[in-house]
Tab-separated table of C-alpha atoms in Angstrom:
chain	number	residue	atom	x	y	z
A	1	MET	CA	12.201	8.102	40.679
A	2	ARG	CA	14.418	5.321	39.353
A	3	ARG	CA	11.342	3.511	38.049
A	4	ILE	CA	10.041	6.609	36.278
A	5	LEU	CA	13.369	7.544	34.647
A	6	PRO	CA	13.488	4.652	32.085
A	7	PHE	CA	9.923	5.381	30.968
A	8	ALA	CA	10.749	9.066	30.628
A	9	LEU	CA	13.820	8.283	28.539
A	10	VAL	CA	11.815	5.966	26.285
A	11	PHE	CA	9.125	8.645	25.912
A	12	LEU	CA	11.666	11.339	25.023
A	13	LEU	CA	13.382	9.014	22.552
A	14	GLY	CA	10.032	8.241	20.925
A	15	VAL	CA	9.182	11.927	20.614
A	16	SER	CA	12.588	12.602	19.054
A	17	VAL	CA	12.127	9.834	16.507
A	18	LEU	CA	8.674	11.154	15.585
A	19	LEU	CA	10.042	14.668	15.127
A	20	VAL	CA	12.842	13.379	12.890
A	21	LEU	CA	10.422	11.291	10.822
A	22	ARG	CA	8.024	14.218	10.493
A	23	GLU	CA	10.859	16.390	9.226
A	24	MET	CA	12.005	13.717	6.778
A	25	PHE	CA	8.566	13.186	5.268
A	26	ARG	CA	7.089	16.640	5.738
A	27	THR	CA	5.808	18.156	2.515
A	28	ARG	CA	7.122	21.683	2.152
A	29	ALA	CA	5.480	24.485	0.243
A	30	ALA	CA	6.049	24.650	-3.509
A	31	GLU	CA	9.690	25.740	-3.748
A	32	PRO	CA	11.101	25.487	-7.295
A	33	SER	CA	14.800	24.872	-7.834
A	34	PRO	CA	16.760	27.609	-9.637
A	35	VAL	CA	17.714	27.158	-13.292
A	36	PRO	CA	21.311	28.007	-14.239
A	37	ALA	CA	21.681	30.674	-16.918
A	38	GLY	CA	21.239	29.279	-20.418
A	39	ASP	CA	19.727	25.957	-19.301
A	40	TYR	CA	16.205	24.651	-19.968
A	41	GLU	CA	13.843	23.000	-17.512
A	42	ILE	CA	11.042	20.500	-17.999
A	43	ALA	CA	8.863	20.406	-14.894
A	44	TRP	CA	7.680	16.834	-14.446
A	45	ILE	CA	4.512	17.054	-12.315
A	46	HIS	CA	3.667	13.771	-10.648
A	47	THR	CA	2.456	12.370	-7.348
A	48	THR	CA	4.949	11.839	-4.552
A	49	THR	CA	3.502	8.359	-3.987
A	50	SER	CA	4.623	7.034	-7.399
A	51	PRO	CA	8.429	6.904	-7.387
A	52	GLN	CA	8.310	3.982	-9.836
A	53	THR	CA	7.080	6.304	-12.585
A	54	TRP	CA	10.017	8.649	-11.988
A	55	GLU	CA	12.377	5.672	-12.153
A	56	ARG	CA	10.876	4.771	-15.533
A	57	LEU	CA	11.444	8.322	-16.748
A	58	VAL	CA	15.084	8.151	-15.638
A	59	ALA	CA	15.450	4.874	-17.517
A	60	ALA	CA	13.970	6.613	-20.570
A	61	MET	CA	16.750	9.216	-20.464
A	62	PHE	CA	19.340	6.441	-20.602
A	63	GLN	CA	17.506	4.926	-23.559
A	64	ILE	CA	18.145	8.199	-25.399
A	65	ARG	CA	21.867	7.972	-24.595
A	66	ARG	CA	21.932	4.458	-26.004
A	67	GLU	CA	20.583	5.743	-29.333
A	68	TYR	CA	22.720	8.909	-29.354
A	69	PRO	CA	26.168	8.148	-27.869
A	70	GLY	CA	27.113	11.841	-27.959
A	71	VAL	CA	24.447	12.643	-25.377
A	72	GLU	CA	25.490	12.683	-21.722
A	73	ILE	CA	23.049	11.858	-18.919
A	74	ASP	CA	23.741	12.945	-15.342
A	75	ASP	CA	21.521	11.139	-12.842
A	76	SER	CA	23.583	11.975	-9.737
A	77	ARG	CA	20.590	13.876	-8.309
A	78	ALA	CA	17.869	11.594	-9.641
A	79	PHE	CA	17.243	9.692	-6.423
A	80	LEU	CA	17.551	11.895	-3.346
A	81	ASP	CA	17.152	10.847	0.281
A	82	GLN	CA	14.848	13.684	1.299
A	83	THR	CA	11.244	13.196	0.270
A	84	ALA	CA	10.667	16.935	-0.130
A	85	ALA	CA	13.746	17.439	-2.345
A	86	VAL	CA	13.460	18.039	-6.099
A	87	PRO	CA	15.129	15.213	-8.052
A	88	GLU	CA	16.512	15.938	-11.496
A	89	VAL	CA	18.136	14.280	-14.499
A	90	VAL	CA	20.330	16.401	-16.777
A	91	LEU	CA	20.795	15.863	-20.522
A	92	THR	CA	23.778	17.458	-22.288
A	93	ALA	CA	24.118	17.423	-26.070
A	94	HIS	CA	27.583	17.020	-27.548
A	95	GLY	CA	29.270	20.376	-28.114
A	96	ARG	CA	26.558	22.391	-26.392
A	97	PRO	CA	27.014	24.170	-23.024
A	98	ASP	CA	23.254	24.502	-22.377
A	99	LYS	CA	21.655	21.620	-20.502
A	100	LEU	CA	18.149	20.189	-20.461
A	101	ARG	CA	17.063	19.571	-16.861
A	102	VAL	CA	14.078	17.291	-16.187
A	103	ARG	CA	12.887	17.832	-12.606
A	104	TRP	CA	10.265	16.054	-10.551
A	105	TYR	CA	7.983	18.499	-8.741
A	106	LYS	CA	5.889	16.327	-6.460
A	107	LEU	CA	2.142	16.473	-6.008
A	108	SER	CA	0.808	15.781	-2.536
A	109	SER	CA	-2.215	16.476	-0.373
A	110	GLU	CA	-0.596	19.791	0.573
A	111	VAL	CA	0.880	20.884	-2.770
A	112	GLY	CA	-1.211	20.546	-5.921
A	113	ASN	CA	-0.935	21.399	-9.603
A	114	ARG	CA	-1.973	25.018	-9.102
A	115	ASP	CA	0.598	25.515	-6.344
A	116	TRP	CA	3.436	24.363	-8.587
A	117	VAL	CA	2.188	26.346	-11.573
A	118	LYS	CA	1.962	29.537	-9.503
A	119	ALA	CA	5.402	29.040	-7.929
A	120	LEU	CA	7.136	28.181	-11.213
A	121	ALA	CA	5.445	31.095	-13.007
A	122	ALA	CA	6.980	33.502	-10.487
A	123	ARG	CA	10.519	32.143	-10.905
A	124	ARG	CA	12.857	33.522	-13.557
A	125	PRO	CA	13.074	31.782	-15.904
A	126	ALA	CA	9.814	29.852	-16.080
A	127	PRO	CA	10.043	26.230	-17.257
A	128	LEU	CA	10.322	25.641	-20.968
A	129	ALA	CA	7.617	23.007	-20.554
A	130	PHE	CA	5.517	21.105	-18.077
A	131	MET	CA	5.088	17.367	-18.424
A	132	GLY	CA	2.368	15.369	-16.693
A	133	GLY	CA	-1.184	14.171	-17.018
A	134	GLY	CA	-0.738	10.505	-16.216
A	135	SER	CA	-4.533	10.232	-16.081
A	136	SER	CA	-7.338	12.256	-17.612
A	137	ASP	CA	-8.266	13.778	-14.243
A	138	ARG	CA	-4.710	14.975	-13.544
A	139	ALA	CA	-4.268	16.220	-17.119
A	140	ILE	CA	-7.450	18.292	-16.845
A	141	GLU	CA	-6.341	19.852	-13.567
A	142	LEU	CA	-2.822	20.665	-14.801
A	143	ALA	CA	-4.061	22.097	-18.132
A	144	GLU	CA	-6.631	24.275	-16.398
A	145	ALA	CA	-4.048	25.510	-13.877
A	146	LEU	CA	-1.682	26.491	-16.698
A	147	ASN	CA	-4.436	28.220	-18.654
A	148	GLU	CA	-5.531	30.220	-15.596
A	149	GLN	CA	-1.979	31.483	-15.009
A	150	THR	CA	-1.590	34.492	-17.292
A	151	VAL	CA	1.638	36.057	-15.978
A	152	TRP	CA	4.935	34.287	-16.645
A	153	GLN	CA	8.605	35.200	-16.513
A	154	GLY	CA	9.050	34.770	-20.272
A	155	SER	CA	6.984	32.740	-22.751
A	156	ARG	CA	4.099	30.627	-21.554
A	157	PRO	CA	5.446	27.091	-21.065
A	158	LEU	CA	4.302	24.215	-23.204
A	159	LEU	CA	2.392	21.267	-21.743
A	160	PHE	CA	3.320	17.727	-22.754
A	161	ILE	CA	0.622	15.245	-21.730
A	162	THR	CA	2.097	11.813	-21.082
A	163	THR	CA	-0.589	9.103	-20.874
A	164	ALA	CA	-3.971	10.867	-20.567
A	165	THR	CA	-5.844	9.728	-23.681
A	166	ALA	CA	-9.356	11.243	-23.500
A	167	ASN	CA	-10.322	13.249	-26.590
A	168	THR	CA	-13.029	15.168	-24.787
A	169	VAL	CA	-14.050	15.939	-21.216
A	170	ILE	CA	-17.364	17.160	-19.858
A	171	ASP	CA	-17.508	20.808	-18.839
A	172	PRO	CA	-19.008	20.777	-15.312
A	173	GLU	CA	-20.684	24.161	-15.886
A	174	THR	CA	-22.347	23.454	-19.231
A	175	SER	CA	-22.389	19.609	-19.159
A	176	GLN	CA	-21.119	19.791	-22.746
A	177	PRO	CA	-18.027	17.984	-24.096
A	178	LYS	CA	-14.900	19.999	-24.770
A	179	SER	CA	-11.482	19.096	-26.126
A	180	LEU	CA	-8.911	17.964	-23.555
A	181	ILE	CA	-6.026	19.288	-25.631
A	182	GLY	CA	-7.902	22.597	-25.966
A	183	LEU	CA	-7.974	23.275	-22.226
A	184	TYR	CA	-4.557	24.973	-22.570
A	185	PRO	CA	-4.940	26.090	-26.191
A	186	GLY	CA	-2.003	26.509	-28.520
A	187	CYS	CA	0.505	25.202	-25.989
A	188	THR	CA	-0.423	21.531	-25.487
A	189	PHE	CA	1.135	18.445	-27.068
A	190	ARG	CA	0.221	14.854	-26.339
A	191	GLY	CA	2.828	12.085	-26.406
A	192	CYS	CA	0.366	9.197	-26.271
A	193	PHE	CA	-2.338	8.209	-28.730
A	194	THR	CA	-5.856	9.502	-28.098
A	195	ASN	CA	-8.910	7.417	-27.271
A	196	GLU	CA	-10.068	7.889	-30.859
A	197	ALA	CA	-6.768	6.545	-32.210
A	198	MET	CA	-6.808	3.644	-29.734
A	199	ALA	CA	-10.376	2.652	-30.556
A	200	ARG	CA	-9.700	2.919	-34.289
A	201	ALA	CA	-6.580	0.730	-34.016
A	202	VAL	CA	-8.202	-1.917	-31.813
A	203	VAL	CA	-11.334	-2.178	-33.966
A	204	ASP	CA	-9.209	-2.375	-37.120
A	205	PHE	CA	-7.115	-5.149	-35.553
A	206	VAL	CA	-10.135	-7.151	-34.351
A	207	TRP	CA	-11.738	-6.959	-37.779
A	208	GLN	CA	-8.565	-8.329	-39.370
A	209	SER	CA	-8.492	-11.282	-36.913
A	210	PRO	CA	-10.915	-14.097	-37.895
A	211	ASP	CA	-10.778	-15.648	-34.406
A	212	LEU	CA	-11.699	-12.354	-32.681
A	213	ARG	CA	-14.120	-10.650	-35.075
A	214	PRO	CA	-17.812	-10.745	-33.996
A	215	THR	CA	-19.998	-13.170	-35.923
A	216	GLY	CA	-23.698	-13.895	-36.335
A	217	ALA	CA	-26.163	-15.362	-38.782
A	218	THR	CA	-28.187	-12.188	-39.279
A	219	GLU	CA	-26.400	-9.702	-37.020
A	220	SER	CA	-23.436	-9.553	-34.660
A	221	ARG	CA	-23.214	-7.883	-31.251
A	222	ALA	CA	-20.951	-5.552	-29.309
A	223	TYR	CA	-21.763	-4.827	-25.668
A	224	ILE	CA	-20.136	-1.518	-24.617
A	225	LEU	CA	-19.843	-0.511	-20.972
A	226	ALA	CA	-18.929	2.921	-19.600
A	227	TRP	CA	-18.329	3.999	-16.000
A	228	LYS	CA	-19.822	7.466	-15.554
A	229	ASP	CA	-17.447	8.555	-12.762
A	230	ASP	CA	-14.415	8.068	-15.037
A	231	PRO	CA	-14.010	10.605	-17.911
A	232	TYR	CA	-11.534	8.250	-19.621
A	233	SER	CA	-14.113	5.460	-19.671
A	234	VAL	CA	-17.002	7.608	-20.906
A	235	ASP	CA	-14.947	9.113	-23.729
A	236	LEU	CA	-13.390	5.811	-24.830
A	237	ALA	CA	-16.789	4.079	-24.846
A	238	GLU	CA	-18.149	6.744	-27.196
A	239	GLN	CA	-15.065	6.409	-29.398
A	240	PHE	CA	-15.571	2.641	-29.699
A	241	LYS	CA	-19.221	3.112	-30.556
A	242	GLU	CA	-18.367	5.619	-33.302
A	243	ARG	CA	-15.626	3.393	-34.721
A	244	PHE	CA	-18.052	0.472	-34.919
A	245	GLN	CA	-20.519	2.659	-36.788
A	246	GLU	CA	-17.811	3.546	-39.318
A	247	ARG	CA	-17.270	-0.064	-40.386
A	248	LYS	CA	-18.486	-0.533	-43.942
A	249	ASP	CA	-17.056	-4.009	-44.524
A	250	LEU	CA	-19.454	-6.024	-42.350
A	251	LYS	CA	-20.974	-9.239	-43.684
A	252	VAL	CA	-23.885	-8.819	-41.263
A	253	PRO	CA	-24.987	-5.687	-39.364
A	254	LEU	CA	-23.291	-4.992	-36.041
A	255	ARG	CA	-25.676	-4.194	-33.221
A	256	THR	CA	-24.189	-2.157	-30.367
A	257	PHE	CA	-25.471	-1.905	-26.801
A	258	LEU	CA	-24.096	0.954	-24.669
A	259	ASP	CA	-24.643	0.664	-20.910
A	260	LYS	CA	-23.501	3.470	-18.615
A	261	ILE	CA	-22.676	2.294	-15.106
A	262	GLY	CA	-23.110	4.801	-12.308
A	263	TYR	CA	-19.844	4.267	-10.478
A	264	SER	CA	-16.639	2.209	-10.649
A	265	VAL	CA	-15.995	1.746	-6.920
A	266	GLY	CA	-15.913	-1.906	-5.944
A	267	THR	CA	-13.856	-4.786	-4.618
A	268	PHE	CA	-11.004	-6.568	-6.364
A	269	THR	CA	-13.092	-9.601	-7.284
A	270	GLU	CA	-16.854	-8.982	-7.189
A	271	PRO	CA	-18.918	-6.583	-9.348
A	272	ASN	CA	-20.691	-3.770	-7.569
A	273	PRO	CA	-24.527	-3.704	-7.716
A	274	ALA	CA	-24.612	-1.385	-10.741
A	275	GLU	CA	-22.176	-3.628	-12.635
A	276	ARG	CA	-24.182	-6.727	-11.683
A	277	ALA	CA	-27.374	-5.130	-13.029
A	278	VAL	CA	-25.698	-4.573	-16.406
A	279	MET	CA	-24.437	-8.165	-16.455
A	280	ASP	CA	-27.969	-9.400	-15.782
A	281	ARG	CA	-29.146	-7.549	-18.902
A	282	ILE	CA	-26.305	-8.749	-21.141
A	283	LEU	CA	-26.179	-12.440	-20.249
A	284	PRO	CA	-29.715	-13.397	-21.396
A	285	ASP	CA	-29.243	-11.638	-24.733
A	286	PHE	CA	-25.844	-13.292	-25.178
A	287	ALA	CA	-27.253	-16.729	-24.262
A	288	SER	CA	-30.083	-16.371	-26.790
A	289	ASN	CA	-27.525	-16.411	-29.625
A	290	PRO	CA	-25.460	-19.524	-28.807
A	291	GLU	CA	-23.759	-19.775	-32.208
A	292	ASP	CA	-22.514	-16.168	-32.351
A	293	ARG	CA	-19.299	-14.551	-31.185
A	294	ALA	CA	-19.786	-11.192	-29.444
A	295	LEU	CA	-17.545	-8.360	-28.269
A	296	LEU	CA	-17.527	-7.083	-24.695
A	297	VAL	CA	-16.021	-3.585	-24.709
A	298	LEU	CA	-14.613	-2.612	-21.295
A	299	PRO	CA	-13.068	0.867	-21.549
A	300	ALA	CA	-11.917	1.008	-17.940
A	301	VAL	CA	-8.945	0.738	-15.634
A	302	THR	CA	-7.811	-2.566	-14.189
A	303	GLN	CA	-10.177	-3.246	-11.300
A	304	PRO	CA	-13.552	-2.768	-13.048
A	305	THR	CA	-12.259	-4.683	-16.079
A	306	ARG	CA	-11.017	-7.554	-13.948
A	307	ARG	CA	-14.220	-7.717	-11.887
A	308	MET	CA	-16.419	-7.889	-14.965
A	309	LEU	CA	-14.356	-10.499	-16.786
A	310	ARG	CA	-14.083	-12.668	-13.688
A	311	SER	CA	-17.851	-12.524	-13.201
A	312	PHE	CA	-18.632	-13.346	-16.834
A	313	ALA	CA	-16.217	-16.285	-16.694
A	314	ALA	CA	-17.752	-17.468	-13.425
A	315	GLU	CA	-21.173	-17.602	-15.087
A	316	SER	CA	-19.827	-19.934	-17.777
A	317	PRO	CA	-16.207	-21.209	-17.660
A	318	LEU	CA	-16.104	-21.623	-21.457
A	319	ILE	CA	-17.755	-18.305	-22.282
A	320	GLY	CA	-14.421	-17.152	-23.748
A	321	LYS	CA	-14.990	-19.399	-26.758
A	322	ARG	CA	-17.772	-17.040	-27.877
A	323	LEU	CA	-16.957	-13.763	-26.105
A	324	VAL	CA	-13.982	-11.485	-26.802
A	325	ALA	CA	-13.175	-8.638	-24.403
A	326	VAL	CA	-11.733	-5.350	-25.649
A	327	ASN	CA	-10.002	-2.733	-23.503
A	328	GLY	CA	-7.880	0.313	-24.335
A	329	ASP	CA	-4.721	1.024	-22.356
A	330	GLY	CA	-6.534	0.838	-19.005
A	331	VAL	CA	-5.019	-2.572	-18.218
A	332	SER	CA	-1.237	-2.662	-18.376
A	333	PHE	CA	0.855	-5.449	-19.851
A	334	ASN	CA	2.710	-5.708	-16.523
A	335	PHE	CA	-0.546	-6.495	-14.750
A	336	ILE	CA	-1.490	-9.427	-16.974
A	337	TYR	CA	2.010	-10.747	-17.763
A	338	ARG	CA	4.691	-9.872	-15.200
A	339	ASP	CA	2.229	-10.107	-12.303
A	340	GLY	CA	-0.231	-12.398	-14.035
A	341	GLU	CA	0.116	-15.352	-11.684
A	342	VAL	CA	-1.266	-13.211	-8.861
A	343	ASN	CA	-3.359	-10.552	-10.604
A	344	TRP	CA	-4.675	-12.331	-13.679
A	345	PRO	CA	-4.950	-16.137	-13.123
A	346	ILE	CA	-6.167	-17.186	-16.532
A	347	ARG	CA	-8.441	-19.970	-15.290
A	348	GLU	CA	-10.496	-17.377	-13.408
A	349	LEU	CA	-10.548	-14.946	-16.348
A	350	ALA	CA	-10.729	-17.302	-19.313
A	351	ILE	CA	-11.862	-14.745	-21.890
A	352	PRO	CA	-9.665	-13.461	-24.755
A	353	LEU	CA	-8.626	-9.875	-24.029
A	354	VAL	CA	-7.400	-7.259	-26.520
A	355	LEU	CA	-5.336	-4.393	-25.100
A	356	PHE	CA	-3.617	-1.344	-26.579
A	357	ALA	CA	-0.057	-0.107	-25.979
A	358	HIS	CA	1.450	3.224	-27.054
A	359	GLN	CA	4.863	1.638	-27.610
A	360	ASN	CA	6.436	-1.808	-27.833
A	361	PRO	CA	5.834	-3.500	-24.456
A	362	VAL	CA	8.429	-6.241	-25.076
A	363	ALA	CA	11.448	-4.278	-26.396
A	364	TRP	CA	13.821	-6.122	-24.076
A	365	GLY	CA	17.545	-6.599	-24.360
A	366	THR	CA	19.334	-3.317	-23.649
A	367	ASP	CA	22.022	-3.181	-20.958
A	368	ASP	CA	22.181	0.642	-20.846
A	369	LYS	CA	20.176	1.538	-17.766
A	370	PRO	CA	20.534	3.448	-14.504
A	371	ALA	CA	22.080	1.588	-11.593
A	372	GLY	CA	19.595	-0.697	-9.872
A	373	SER	CA	16.956	-0.368	-12.597
A	374	ASP	CA	15.459	-3.307	-14.472
A	375	SER	CA	13.087	-1.141	-16.479
A	376	LEU	CA	14.104	-2.569	-19.855
A	377	GLN	CA	14.627	-6.160	-18.770
A	378	PRO	CA	12.042	-8.952	-18.902
A	379	PRO	CA	9.470	-9.479	-17.574
A	380	ASN	CA	8.903	-5.715	-17.113
A	381	SER	CA	6.879	-3.981	-19.798
A	382	THR	CA	8.880	-1.438	-21.798
A	383	ASP	CA	6.114	0.650	-23.393
A	384	ASP	CA	6.041	3.452	-20.821
A	385	VAL	CA	9.846	3.814	-20.838
A	386	LEU	CA	9.900	4.054	-24.627
A	387	LEU	CA	7.008	6.538	-24.612
A	388	PHE	CA	8.844	8.802	-22.151
A	389	ALA	CA	12.040	8.433	-24.185
A	390	ASP	CA	10.206	9.469	-27.361
A	391	MET	CA	8.813	12.574	-25.696
A	392	ILE	CA	12.150	13.707	-24.231
A	393	ARG	CA	13.894	12.933	-27.542
A	394	VAL	CA	11.402	15.001	-29.542
A	395	ILE	CA	11.742	17.951	-27.150
A	396	ALA	CA	15.549	17.726	-27.162
A	397	LYS	CA	15.660	17.557	-30.965
A	398	GLY	CA	13.376	20.554	-31.166
A	399	ILE	CA	15.728	22.499	-28.895
A	400	TYR	CA	19.106	21.476	-30.261
A	401	THR	CA	18.608	21.056	-34.017
A	402	ASP	CA	18.897	24.116	-36.267
A	403	PRO	CA	17.378	26.598	-36.123
A	404	ARG	CA	18.090	26.580	-32.408
A	405	VAL	CA	15.371	27.723	-30.021
A	406	SER	CA	15.387	29.021	-26.470
A	407	GLU	CA	11.730	29.993	-25.978
A	408	ALA	CA	8.618	27.854	-25.668
A	409	ASP	CA	6.838	29.636	-28.538
A	410	ALA	CA	9.629	28.872	-31.001
A	411	LEU	CA	9.768	25.235	-29.853
A	412	ALA	CA	6.003	24.895	-30.329
A	413	ASN	CA	6.258	26.222	-33.890
A	414	LYS	CA	8.971	23.673	-34.748
A	415	LEU	CA	6.980	20.773	-33.305
A	416	ARG	CA	3.772	21.775	-35.126
A	417	SER	CA	5.621	21.991	-38.427
A	418	GLY	CA	6.972	18.479	-38.043
A	419	GLN	CA	10.503	19.244	-36.886
A	420	PRO	CA	10.809	16.431	-35.902
A	421	GLU	CA	7.691	14.705	-37.241
A	422	TYR	CA	5.734	13.397	-34.271
A	423	PHE	CA	2.721	15.662	-33.680
A	424	THR	CA	-0.155	16.918	-35.782
A	425	PRO	CA	-0.508	20.719	-36.176
A	426	GLU	CA	-3.077	20.533	-33.344
A	427	GLY	CA	-0.536	18.905	-31.042
A	428	GLU	CA	-1.835	15.334	-31.085
A	429	ARG	CA	0.482	12.397	-31.671
A	430	LEU	CA	0.428	11.252	-35.279
A	431	ALA	CA	-1.674	8.097	-35.647
A	432	GLY	CA	-1.429	5.330	-38.221
A	433	LYS	CA	1.987	4.070	-37.159
A	434	GLY	CA	3.586	3.060	-33.912
A	435	GLU	CA	0.452	1.514	-32.374
A	436	TYR	CA	0.703	-1.840	-30.592
A	437	VAL	CA	-1.991	-4.350	-29.695
A	438	ILE	CA	-1.701	-7.143	-27.125
A	439	VAL	CA	-3.930	-10.219	-27.266
A	440	LEU	CA	-4.207	-12.425	-24.191
A	441	ARG	CA	-5.508	-15.798	-25.351
A	442	PRO	CA	-6.710	-18.478	-22.920
A	443	GLN	CA	-5.961	-21.991	-24.166
A	444	PHE	CA	-9.064	-24.188	-24.056
A	445	LEU	CA	-8.354	-27.894	-23.626
A	446	ASP	CA	-10.420	-31.038	-24.146
A	447	GLY	CA	-13.011	-31.829	-21.522
A	448	GLY	CA	-13.963	-28.208	-20.898
A	449	ARG	CA	-10.674	-27.365	-19.193
A	450	VAL	CA	-8.535	-24.229	-19.451
A	451	SER	CA	-4.743	-24.415	-19.506
A	452	ARG	CA	-2.809	-22.591	-16.805
A	453	GLU	CA	-0.542	-21.221	-19.542
A	454	PRO	CA	-2.088	-18.441	-21.635
A	455	VAL	CA	-0.601	-17.128	-24.876
A	456	TYR	CA	0.324	-13.453	-25.286
A	457	ASP	CA	0.560	-12.126	-28.838
A	458	ILE	CA	1.988	-8.644	-29.440
A	459	PHE	CA	1.240	-6.994	-32.788
A	460	THR	CA	2.156	-3.685	-34.398
A	461	ARG	CA	0.718	-1.862	-37.380
A	462	ARG	CA	2.780	-2.049	-40.593
A	463	GLU	CA	1.219	0.007	-43.339
A	464	LYS	CA	-2.384	-1.292	-43.388
A	465	ARG	CA	-1.689	-4.704	-41.855
A	466	TRP	CA	-0.910	-5.923	-38.373
A	467	GLU	CA	2.228	-8.017	-37.903
A	468	LEU	CA	3.167	-10.275	-35.011
A	469	VAL	CA	6.098	-8.874	-33.009
A	470	LYS	CA	6.413	-11.542	-30.326
A	471	ARG	CA	4.535	-14.513	-28.892
A	472	LEU	CA	4.928	-15.402	-25.217
A	473	ILE	CA	3.594	-18.564	-23.618
A	474	GLY	CA	2.882	-18.656	-19.891
A	475	THR	CA	3.484	-16.006	-17.281
A	476	PRO	CA	6.839	-15.517	-15.483
A	477	GLY	CA	6.907	-17.683	-12.380
A	478	GLY	CA	4.151	-19.858	-13.777
A	479	PRO	CA	4.222	-23.621	-14.379
A	480	GLU	CA	7.247	-25.039	-16.151
């Protein structure tokens, strides 16, 4: 009995710990928090596995306070111990009793977009707005859930898409393209630039850069890839192709090749068989024009882009002297700069790369931030924080500036009429200003070598020209 007792105690202790942990991390049903009378709520819909994105949103709120000292930010409930709790950040405008509450309603395997939409629609009052759509897939699901919900306690909420950029998505029933922003018609606004705006900006920038623009004696080339299982990739590839066709200032014709790859699943380093088959078609054509510079358009997220560039560079270490890679916003500045020593060793990926950013990724220097956050300090990219800050600022201005509004319909009318000026009447972000482009440049040395220190150039559009904002040499933690 004495021998059994210790084992029994250990067993009971283990069971108790498991029960406590299950309770701590158990996902409860969709249970919205109440909204005090007179206040407004923005329901931030995001996955429970991405607390870093919520931290960036909190940092964005403090960025607003830095610009408007009369604004108060209460983040006392922003970071709660219980996983199932609903964090919130509260904005109070000077002289106003009504508060703007931004709350994180968490997506999980048990609670999805439709669950939160249904639960929040039944609460009085309904949110003033939903905010989400970090990817095209999640934006589609949230927009469709909102459009399907026809009964609300008050006006139908607005939807603010954060970083989903696809112009169109494919209707699974008809296999025809339809507008992403039209999935929840009349109520949707997008804080980021669209794929069309990104492609237009990147192509315009490349054509104004003599060391990046495609060249050829009788024709130049652009190889465009698209991954068919990613709606972002398919749409952005089509946008790049159309923007190339619009160019009227070419010295020689531009020939485009569009290859659609069946799937994007693969390892961190090696191309999958479908990607390898496309490479095997491109490389001979590229090699047959040894004096030309070509574009390789990779409208994809990080892993497929990295795999393809690494494989092209492995075929010829100096291929980057004649090949320029173009992405959209699928590869983040953090990935290639802050974490570049690990994720993007330039000697393995020695091909110039042009990326897009929706805000300034290097707007460092502010000390006004939430406790424990380094969101606006180098080497962290600042573009997502500034994008979130812009969106919250525009909503807050729409609410608090005269004529004052309290319903979603009235707020939508103000935003469409340019009060403040940020969106088109259709709800898209105004293009032509505010775009940023990042160029990662490998440094080729004598003797066929590549320097361990790349150069990062960050540009922004000023009127019709692109101006250099900052040049960075080497990645943080790299060689001295």
